[in-house]
Each structure stands twice: as C-alpha cells, then as structure tokens.
Amino acid sequence: MIYLDNGATSFPKLPQVQDAMEWAMTHCANPGRGGHPASMEAAKVVYRCRERAGKLFDCPPDRVVFTENCTQGLNMAIHSLFDPSDTVIVSGFEHNAVMRPLTALHAQIRVAGERLFDPEDTLRAFEKGLKKGAKGAVFTHCSNVFGYILPVKEMAQLCHQYGVPFIVDAAQSAGILPVSLKELGAAFIAMPGHKGLQGPMGTGLLLCGQDLKPLLHGGTGSQSESMEMPDYLPDSGEAGTLNVPGIAGLSAGICWILQHNMEESFRREKKLIKLCAEGLKDQGYRVFSGPEQGPVLSFVGDFDCEEMAQSLSKHGIAVRAGLHCAPLAHQSAGTLKTGTVRISLGPNNTAHDIHRFLQTVRSHP
C-alpha cells in the first residue's frame, strides 16, 4: 500500500515505537501508585518522555501534560482560558477540535482571515479582530485540509501586543515544523502524539505556558488526602492512570525526531508536495497549493471526492476525502459542498509514491 494519509495518523509506526510499547507492557506498572520497581520504572518512562518533549518544544518538563489526543488538549486549554459568552478570535481554517468546544461553551466566535496561502491577509484580519477586543484567540499552525502554514509567530506577537492569551493547535505541525512554547509565549499548545511525532494513537501533549484548570477530576497519585485536584502541573491535568505503553511509544517517536534533521525532512516532503501539485494541475484538476504549505495537499475536479478515494484505495493508495472534520476551512476555500481529496505525506513517502499516485489519478474514469 502507498500510504498518503499521514495527516490522519503516521503509518506504519516505527519499529522502535512498537518495541518501546511492548517493553513497557512487560516492565512497567502504574507510575506514582507504588514504590516497587515496576512502578518506579514506569515513572522513569513517563519523565523521560516529558524531558524529550521539553527539549523538542522549549518547554519545562513539568509543564508537559499527557493527553489522549490533541482534541482533549484543546478542550483542556479552552476550558482553562475561556468562560461562556467570551469573545474568541479564530482563523478561518480551524478544525472541529477547536470549533466544537468553543460552540459548546457558547463563546462569541470571531473568524479572522479566510484567504488561503495569504499570510498578509491573515495578519490584517487577525489584528482587526484584536482591535475590536477579545478574551483570547485560538489558531492552527497548519491547516489539516490545505496545508496552509499560518504566520503563527506574527500572530503570537500581535496577541502579546494586545494583551490577549492564545492557544495554538499544532496537530499538523508538531514534529514537522519548529514549535517553541518559549518563543511563541502561548498560553497553551496542543498536539497529538500519533501524527508528526510518530507515536501511537491514544497519545497527545499539552504544553502549558500558564496554569491549567482541571477538566477531569480524580486520582493523581499525589495529595491523596485532599478532595480537590492538585493545583500544580502536571498533576492538575492528569487525573487517572496514564497510558504508559503509549507514552513509551511516544517517547521513542520523539527521540527519533530529535535524532533527525527536521528542516531537511520538511524540505524533502515539501518538494514532493510541489511535484504532486504540478502533476495534478497538468491533469486539469483544481489544486490548492501555495508557498506557505506543509506536507498536505487538497484537490478537486469533475468527480465525487469519496468515489475518487475509493478508486485510489482499490489500487492500493490510501488518501482521505470529504470535509476532514474542518468545515470552517472548507467554507473559507469554497469547498464546503464538495469536500476535497487530500494527500498528506510522511517520512516514508518517496517520489515513486507520488508518480504512482499521479498515474492512478490519471486513469480514473
């Protein structure tokens, strides 16, 4: 199978990730729930992952909170920053992991910037929204549908200028693009463990630039005499037993990222995306591409997107079609009614994969 759906999850998982998970299941018990060797070994695994994540993302290890996925992290961050009816600014390319929690909170959502691959427009609209006043902002680093890399550094600077805390959704950038909690000065940065970080599904990280309000309440292995959650990180965000095998796998994935040249990998994947975009355009398809683009590409044509994806699947090529859980992004791009076919690359993809994909698309009736 030619796998072009890394935006959903990286696949296949690295051998060292699989090995780390298997090792944890035979050597690790419950961290913080005992002083015996198996519990202590689990605690070491957990802290090692915090240290590696802290190194990769310029974040103190004790401000790295483990989550089940990016969505949980975003919910925790939104719950910590905003109250019902607060005005919150978002970009025009947000995922439902941002939009649904804000809607459930009955926040006043203000969309700023809806032009693809136009960072100047994004910044103008974003500053205009900030000038009107807002409690905070939430914005993606890279669109999961179109690969548009938003100017997050400049957006962060604007937030600081207007005294507005913000949350970054790094679902499509963590492990692929540089992400620094220290440099951005974000209130929170949420990310999955199973995409660019090469970890297993069921893992994620929330980097905390400020204190966290507990979303879940329960046992933490600390301050057990109190009926309230600990008020310090990371315990305030980690009620219940941690996914130690998942964290062990995530730690191995992050270690792999740290040992490789991220910029070189990104340049290689961007080159492949450009090759794919040019090939699709030559075939007459409408392709969403631009200079500020990650390893994600969408296209449409005179076909049903779901049928195209099924046809590619029958030929051994895995892609994703539809709205990709991001209707706001499709509304911004004018593809809400049709959806798109999306390819998303990872470290295993090659030029051969792209040529095979283009050849198969060409033969689609």
Short mmCIF file of C-alpha atoms in Angstrom, two decimals:
data_model
loop_
_atom_site.label_atom_id
_atom_site.label_comp_id
_atom_site.label_asym_id
_atom_site.label_seq_id
_atom_site.Cartn_x
_atom_site.Cartn_y
_atom_site.Cartn_z
CA MET A 1 0.00 0.00 0.00
CA ILE A 2 1.12 3.55 -0.78
CA TYR A 3 0.12 5.46 2.30
CA LEU A 4 -0.70 9.14 1.71
CA ASP A 5 -2.83 9.79 4.79
CA ASN A 6 -0.28 10.86 7.39
CA GLY A 7 -2.47 13.85 8.28
CA ALA A 8 -4.81 11.34 9.91
CA THR A 9 -2.04 9.33 11.56
CA SER A 10 1.51 8.31 10.75
CA PHE A 11 1.69 4.78 9.38
CA PRO A 12 3.27 2.34 9.70
CA LYS A 13 4.64 3.05 13.15
CA LEU A 14 8.41 2.98 13.59
CA PRO A 15 9.84 -0.35 14.81
CA GLN A 16 11.37 1.37 17.84
CA VAL A 17 7.95 2.78 18.76
CA GLN A 18 6.45 -0.70 18.65
CA ASP A 19 9.36 -2.14 20.64
CA ALA A 20 9.09 0.56 23.33
CA MET A 21 5.39 -0.12 23.80
CA GLU A 22 5.93 -3.87 24.08
CA TRP A 23 8.77 -3.33 26.57
CA ALA A 24 6.57 -1.09 28.72
CA MET A 25 3.81 -3.67 28.82
CA THR A 26 6.22 -6.23 30.29
CA HIS A 27 8.25 -3.97 32.60
CA CYS A 28 6.04 -1.10 33.77
CA ALA A 29 3.26 -0.93 36.33
CA ASN A 30 1.35 2.20 37.41
CA PRO A 31 3.55 5.29 37.95
CA GLY A 32 3.04 7.15 41.22
CA ARG A 33 0.99 4.30 42.65
CA GLY A 34 3.75 2.40 44.38
CA GLY A 35 7.41 2.33 45.38
CA HIS A 36 8.17 -1.07 43.88
CA PRO A 37 10.48 -1.47 40.86
CA ALA A 38 7.75 -1.85 38.22
CA SER A 39 6.04 1.36 39.34
CA MET A 40 9.33 3.23 39.55
CA GLU A 41 10.30 2.02 36.07
CA ALA A 42 7.03 3.40 34.73
CA ALA A 43 7.73 6.74 36.41
CA LYS A 44 11.11 6.85 34.67
CA VAL A 45 9.49 6.17 31.28
CA VAL A 46 6.96 8.94 31.83
CA TYR A 47 9.52 11.51 32.96
CA ARG A 48 11.90 10.62 30.12
CA CYS A 49 9.13 11.43 27.66
CA ARG A 50 8.46 14.74 29.40
CA GLU A 51 12.15 15.60 29.13
CA ARG A 52 12.31 14.74 25.44
CA ALA A 53 9.16 16.71 24.70
CA GLY A 54 10.51 19.62 26.70
CA LYS A 55 13.71 19.58 24.69
CA LEU A 56 11.88 19.45 21.35
CA PHE A 57 9.36 22.18 22.21
CA ASP A 58 11.33 24.51 24.54
CA CYS A 59 9.11 23.69 27.48
CA PRO A 60 9.96 22.77 31.10
CA PRO A 61 9.25 19.04 31.58
CA ASP A 62 6.82 19.66 34.43
CA ARG A 63 4.68 21.79 32.10
CA VAL A 64 4.21 18.94 29.65
CA VAL A 65 0.81 17.33 30.27
CA PHE A 66 -0.08 13.98 28.70
CA THR A 67 -3.43 13.75 26.93
CA GLU A 68 -5.26 11.11 24.92
CA ASN A 69 -5.11 13.22 21.76
CA CYS A 70 -4.91 16.80 20.52
CA THR A 71 -8.67 17.25 20.91
CA GLN A 72 -8.52 16.56 24.63
CA GLY A 73 -5.66 19.01 24.99
CA LEU A 74 -7.57 21.73 23.14
CA ASN A 75 -10.62 21.16 25.32
CA MET A 76 -8.48 21.44 28.45
CA ALA A 77 -6.87 24.64 27.19
CA ILE A 78 -10.15 26.24 26.11
CA HIS A 79 -11.74 25.28 29.42
CA SER A 80 -8.83 26.92 31.25
CA LEU A 81 -8.86 30.21 29.33
CA PHE A 82 -12.47 31.00 28.50
CA ASP A 83 -15.87 31.39 30.11
CA PRO A 84 -19.29 31.25 28.47
CA SER A 85 -20.01 34.19 26.13
CA ASP A 86 -16.35 35.24 25.93
CA THR A 87 -15.28 36.63 22.56
CA VAL A 88 -12.65 34.38 20.99
CA ILE A 89 -10.81 35.01 17.71
CA VAL A 90 -10.03 32.04 15.46
CA SER A 91 -8.56 31.70 11.99
CA GLY A 92 -10.68 30.69 9.02
CA PHE A 93 -9.03 27.26 8.92
CA GLU A 94 -9.85 25.72 12.27
CA HIS A 95 -10.64 22.06 12.94
CA ASN A 96 -13.77 20.96 14.80
CA ALA A 97 -11.48 20.17 17.73
CA VAL A 98 -11.40 23.95 18.18
CA MET A 99 -14.81 24.98 16.89
CA ARG A 100 -16.95 22.46 18.76
CA PRO A 101 -15.55 23.15 22.25
CA LEU A 102 -15.95 26.89 21.67
CA THR A 103 -19.50 26.38 20.40
CA ALA A 104 -20.35 24.17 23.39
CA LEU A 105 -19.04 26.93 25.64
CA HIS A 106 -21.35 29.41 23.85
CA ALA A 107 -18.34 31.58 23.09
CA GLN A 108 -18.71 34.52 20.74
CA ILE A 109 -16.54 33.25 17.87
CA ARG A 110 -14.95 35.81 15.56
CA VAL A 111 -13.35 34.39 12.40
CA ALA A 112 -10.33 36.34 11.16
CA GLY A 113 -8.62 35.56 7.87
CA GLU A 114 -10.18 33.29 5.25
CA ARG A 115 -7.81 33.58 2.28
CA LEU A 116 -5.66 30.54 1.61
CA PHE A 117 -1.88 30.93 1.41
CA ASP A 118 -2.13 34.65 2.13
CA PRO A 119 -0.35 35.36 5.42
CA GLU A 120 -0.62 39.12 4.98
CA ASP A 121 -4.42 38.87 4.75
CA THR A 122 -4.44 36.56 7.77
CA LEU A 123 -2.45 39.06 9.83
CA ARG A 124 -4.54 42.06 8.73
CA ALA A 125 -7.79 40.31 9.61
CA PHE A 126 -6.37 38.97 12.84
CA GLU A 127 -5.17 42.37 14.03
CA LYS A 128 -8.50 43.90 13.05
CA GLY A 129 -10.25 41.34 15.23
CA LEU A 130 -7.91 42.01 18.15
CA LYS A 131 -8.54 45.74 17.91
CA LYS A 132 -12.25 45.11 18.43
CA GLY A 133 -11.44 43.37 21.70
CA ALA A 134 -11.36 39.70 22.64
CA LYS A 135 -10.80 37.47 25.65
CA GLY A 136 -8.33 35.35 23.70
CA ALA A 137 -7.51 33.56 20.47
CA VAL A 138 -7.15 30.03 19.16
CA PHE A 139 -5.45 29.27 15.87
CA THR A 140 -3.99 26.37 13.98
CA HIS A 141 -0.35 26.28 12.94
CA CYS A 142 -1.02 24.36 9.73
CA SER A 143 -4.38 23.62 8.09
CA ASN A 144 -5.21 19.93 8.15
CA VAL A 145 -7.13 20.30 4.87
CA PHE A 146 -4.94 22.54 2.70
CA GLY A 147 -1.54 22.55 4.38
CA TYR A 148 -1.56 26.35 4.70
CA ILE A 149 1.09 27.30 7.28
CA LEU A 150 -0.27 30.27 9.17
CA PRO A 151 2.09 33.06 10.30
CA VAL A 152 1.90 31.93 13.92
CA LYS A 153 4.97 33.86 15.11
CA GLU A 154 3.49 37.14 13.90
CA MET A 155 0.04 36.20 15.22
CA ALA A 156 1.61 35.47 18.59
CA GLN A 157 3.33 38.86 18.56
CA LEU A 158 0.00 40.57 17.85
CA CYS A 159 -1.61 38.72 20.73
CA HIS A 160 1.16 39.88 23.07
CA GLN A 161 0.83 43.43 21.72
CA TYR A 162 -2.88 43.50 22.55
CA GLY A 163 -2.52 41.57 25.82
CA VAL A 164 -4.54 38.58 24.64
CA PRO A 165 -3.69 34.98 25.68
CA PHE A 166 -3.78 32.38 22.92
CA ILE A 167 -3.84 28.67 22.17
CA VAL A 168 -2.02 27.04 19.26
CA ASP A 169 -3.32 23.89 17.60
CA ALA A 170 -0.15 22.11 16.47
CA ALA A 171 -1.89 18.96 15.22
CA GLN A 172 -0.31 19.15 11.77
CA SER A 173 2.97 20.81 12.70
CA ALA A 174 4.40 19.12 15.80
CA GLY A 175 7.37 17.04 14.72
CA ILE A 176 7.27 18.56 11.22
CA LEU A 177 7.80 22.30 11.80
CA PRO A 178 9.63 24.07 14.63
CA VAL A 179 7.30 24.64 17.58
CA SER A 180 8.57 26.50 20.64
CA LEU A 181 6.46 27.31 23.69
CA LYS A 182 9.16 29.69 24.90
CA GLU A 183 9.44 31.58 21.62
CA LEU A 184 5.71 31.88 20.98
CA GLY A 185 4.76 32.63 24.57
CA ALA A 186 1.48 30.78 24.13
CA ALA A 187 -0.87 30.06 26.99
CA PHE A 188 -1.15 26.50 25.65
CA ILE A 189 0.00 24.46 22.67
CA ALA A 190 -1.89 21.23 21.98
CA MET A 191 -0.70 18.39 19.75
CA PRO A 192 -1.32 14.71 19.04
CA GLY A 193 1.34 12.11 19.61
CA HIS A 194 0.34 9.91 16.69
CA LYS A 195 0.95 12.18 13.69
CA GLY A 196 4.22 14.07 13.11
CA LEU A 197 5.66 12.84 16.41
CA GLN A 198 5.41 9.24 15.12
CA GLY A 199 3.90 7.93 18.34
CA PRO A 200 0.91 5.63 18.81
CA MET A 201 -2.73 6.64 18.64
CA GLY A 202 -4.27 7.48 22.02
CA THR A 203 -1.44 9.86 22.95
CA GLY A 204 -1.03 13.63 22.94
CA LEU A 205 0.67 16.54 24.66
CA LEU A 206 -0.49 19.84 26.08
CA LEU A 207 2.31 22.34 26.62
CA CYS A 208 1.28 24.75 29.37
CA GLY A 209 2.55 28.30 29.35
CA GLN A 210 0.20 29.08 32.21
CA ASP A 211 -1.63 27.16 34.92
CA LEU A 212 -4.31 24.69 33.92
CA LYS A 213 -7.85 24.32 35.26
CA PRO A 214 -8.59 20.61 35.69
CA LEU A 215 -11.07 19.27 33.15
CA LEU A 216 -11.13 15.81 34.72
CA HIS A 217 -11.02 15.15 38.45
CA GLY A 218 -9.69 12.01 40.10
CA GLY A 219 -6.64 10.21 41.38
CA THR A 220 -3.18 11.52 40.57
CA GLY A 221 -1.00 9.57 43.00
CA SER A 222 -0.28 12.87 44.77
CA GLN A 223 -2.02 14.81 47.60
CA SER A 224 -4.37 11.86 48.12
CA GLU A 225 -5.60 13.34 51.41
CA SER A 226 -7.27 16.23 49.54
CA MET A 227 -10.70 16.01 47.92
CA GLU A 228 -9.58 18.58 45.35
CA MET A 229 -7.22 18.20 42.42
CA PRO A 230 -3.63 19.36 42.91
CA ASP A 231 -3.18 22.95 41.81
CA TYR A 232 0.21 22.41 40.20
CA LEU A 233 1.39 20.98 36.89
CA PRO A 234 1.47 18.38 35.53
CA ASP A 235 -0.75 16.72 38.15
CA SER A 236 -3.62 19.19 37.68
CA GLY A 237 -4.05 17.93 34.11
CA GLU A 238 -3.50 14.21 34.60
CA ALA A 239 -6.36 12.62 36.55
CA GLY A 240 -6.40 8.82 36.41
CA THR A 241 -3.91 6.27 35.19
CA LEU A 242 -1.61 7.35 32.40
CA ASN A 243 -1.24 5.40 29.16
CA VAL A 244 2.28 4.22 29.97
CA PRO A 245 2.75 1.93 26.94
CA GLY A 246 1.53 4.77 24.72
CA ILE A 247 3.83 7.25 26.43
CA ALA A 248 6.76 4.86 25.99
CA GLY A 249 5.98 4.67 22.28
CA LEU A 250 5.58 8.42 22.04
CA SER A 251 8.91 8.90 23.80
CA ALA A 252 10.56 6.67 21.18
CA GLY A 253 8.92 8.68 18.41
CA ILE A 254 10.10 11.99 19.86
CA CYS A 255 13.58 10.54 20.28
CA TRP A 256 13.57 9.67 16.58
CA ILE A 257 12.53 13.26 15.74
CA LEU A 258 15.33 14.67 17.90
CA GLN A 259 17.89 12.48 16.13
CA HIS A 260 16.85 13.61 12.65
CA ASN A 261 17.10 16.92 10.82
CA MET A 262 13.55 18.25 10.91
CA GLU A 263 14.23 21.04 8.44
CA GLU A 264 15.75 18.65 5.93
CA SER A 265 12.80 16.28 6.25
CA PHE A 266 10.37 19.16 5.75
CA ARG A 267 12.20 20.35 2.64
CA ARG A 268 12.05 16.86 1.19
CA GLU A 269 8.32 16.48 1.87
CA LYS A 270 7.60 19.97 0.55
CA LYS A 271 9.43 19.09 -2.66
CA LEU A 272 7.22 16.02 -3.03
CA ILE A 273 4.07 18.09 -2.40
CA LYS A 274 5.13 20.53 -5.11
CA LEU A 275 5.74 17.63 -7.50
CA CYS A 276 2.27 16.31 -6.73
CA ALA A 277 0.62 19.73 -7.14
CA GLU A 278 2.24 20.30 -10.52
CA GLY A 279 1.24 16.84 -11.72
CA LEU A 280 -2.39 17.31 -10.68
CA LYS A 281 -2.55 20.76 -12.30
CA ASP A 282 -1.21 19.28 -15.53
CA GLN A 283 -4.15 16.90 -15.47
CA GLY A 284 -6.60 19.80 -15.16
CA TYR A 285 -7.56 19.44 -11.53
CA ARG A 286 -8.12 22.36 -9.18
CA VAL A 287 -5.25 22.17 -6.73
CA PHE A 288 -4.93 24.13 -3.51
CA SER A 289 -1.27 24.99 -3.19
CA GLY A 290 0.94 27.91 -2.27
CA PRO A 291 4.37 28.89 -0.98
CA GLU A 292 3.37 28.67 2.71
CA GLN A 293 2.44 24.99 2.59
CA GLY A 294 3.18 21.95 4.71
CA PRO A 295 3.13 18.31 3.54
CA VAL A 296 -0.65 18.40 2.99
CA LEU A 297 -2.43 18.95 -0.34
CA SER A 298 -6.09 19.01 -1.39
CA PHE A 299 -7.57 18.89 -4.88
CA VAL A 300 -10.97 18.72 -6.55
CA GLY A 301 -12.24 18.03 -10.03
CA ASP A 302 -15.22 16.79 -12.01
CA PHE A 303 -15.66 13.80 -9.74
CA ASP A 304 -17.15 12.76 -6.42
CA CYS A 305 -14.37 13.01 -3.83
CA GLU A 306 -15.43 9.90 -1.95
CA GLU A 307 -15.59 7.89 -5.17
CA MET A 308 -12.10 9.07 -6.12
CA ALA A 309 -10.76 7.99 -2.72
CA GLN A 310 -12.41 4.59 -3.07
CA SER A 311 -10.98 4.17 -6.55
CA LEU A 312 -7.49 5.01 -5.29
CA SER A 313 -7.92 2.60 -2.39
CA LYS A 314 -8.74 -0.23 -4.82
CA HIS A 315 -5.41 0.50 -6.48
CA GLY A 316 -3.53 0.34 -3.17
CA ILE A 317 -3.29 4.07 -2.49
CA ALA A 318 -4.58 5.47 0.82
CA VAL A 319 -5.87 9.06 0.87
CA ARG A 320 -8.67 10.87 2.65
CA ALA A 321 -11.75 12.52 1.12
CA GLY A 322 -14.57 14.69 2.42
CA LEU A 323 -14.60 17.58 4.87
CA HIS A 324 -11.77 16.29 7.10
CA CYS A 325 -13.57 17.46 10.29
CA ALA A 326 -12.89 21.06 9.29
CA PRO A 327 -16.00 22.62 7.70
CA LEU A 328 -14.80 26.14 8.54
CA ALA A 329 -11.68 25.61 6.41
CA HIS A 330 -13.82 24.36 3.52
CA GLN A 331 -16.15 27.31 3.89
CA SER A 332 -13.14 29.61 3.62
CA ALA A 333 -11.95 27.85 0.46
CA GLY A 334 -15.38 27.43 -1.15
CA THR A 335 -15.35 23.62 -1.00
CA LEU A 336 -17.94 23.08 1.74
CA LYS A 337 -20.42 21.40 -0.62
CA THR A 338 -17.94 19.15 -2.38
CA GLY A 339 -15.16 18.46 0.06
CA THR A 340 -11.71 17.62 -1.29
CA VAL A 341 -9.39 14.70 -1.83
CA ARG A 342 -6.42 15.12 0.48
CA ILE A 343 -2.96 13.63 0.41
CA SER A 344 -0.64 14.08 3.38
CA LEU A 345 2.96 12.94 3.40
CA GLY A 346 5.25 11.45 5.98
CA PRO A 347 8.91 10.43 6.28
CA ASN A 348 8.36 7.15 4.42
CA ASN A 349 6.99 8.70 1.23
CA THR A 350 9.09 8.90 -1.93
CA ALA A 351 8.92 10.39 -5.41
CA HIS A 352 7.90 6.92 -6.62
CA ASP A 353 4.79 7.16 -4.43
CA ILE A 354 3.85 10.49 -5.99
CA HIS A 355 4.39 9.25 -9.55
CA ARG A 356 2.30 6.16 -8.84
CA PHE A 357 -0.44 8.32 -7.31
CA LEU A 358 -0.48 10.69 -10.31
CA GLN A 359 -0.55 7.79 -12.74
CA THR A 360 -3.51 6.23 -10.91
CA VAL A 361 -5.42 9.52 -10.76
CA ARG A 362 -4.87 9.95 -14.49
CA SER A 363 -6.55 6.62 -15.15
CA HIS A 364 -9.59 7.49 -13.02
CA PRO A 365 -12.71 7.45 -15.25
#
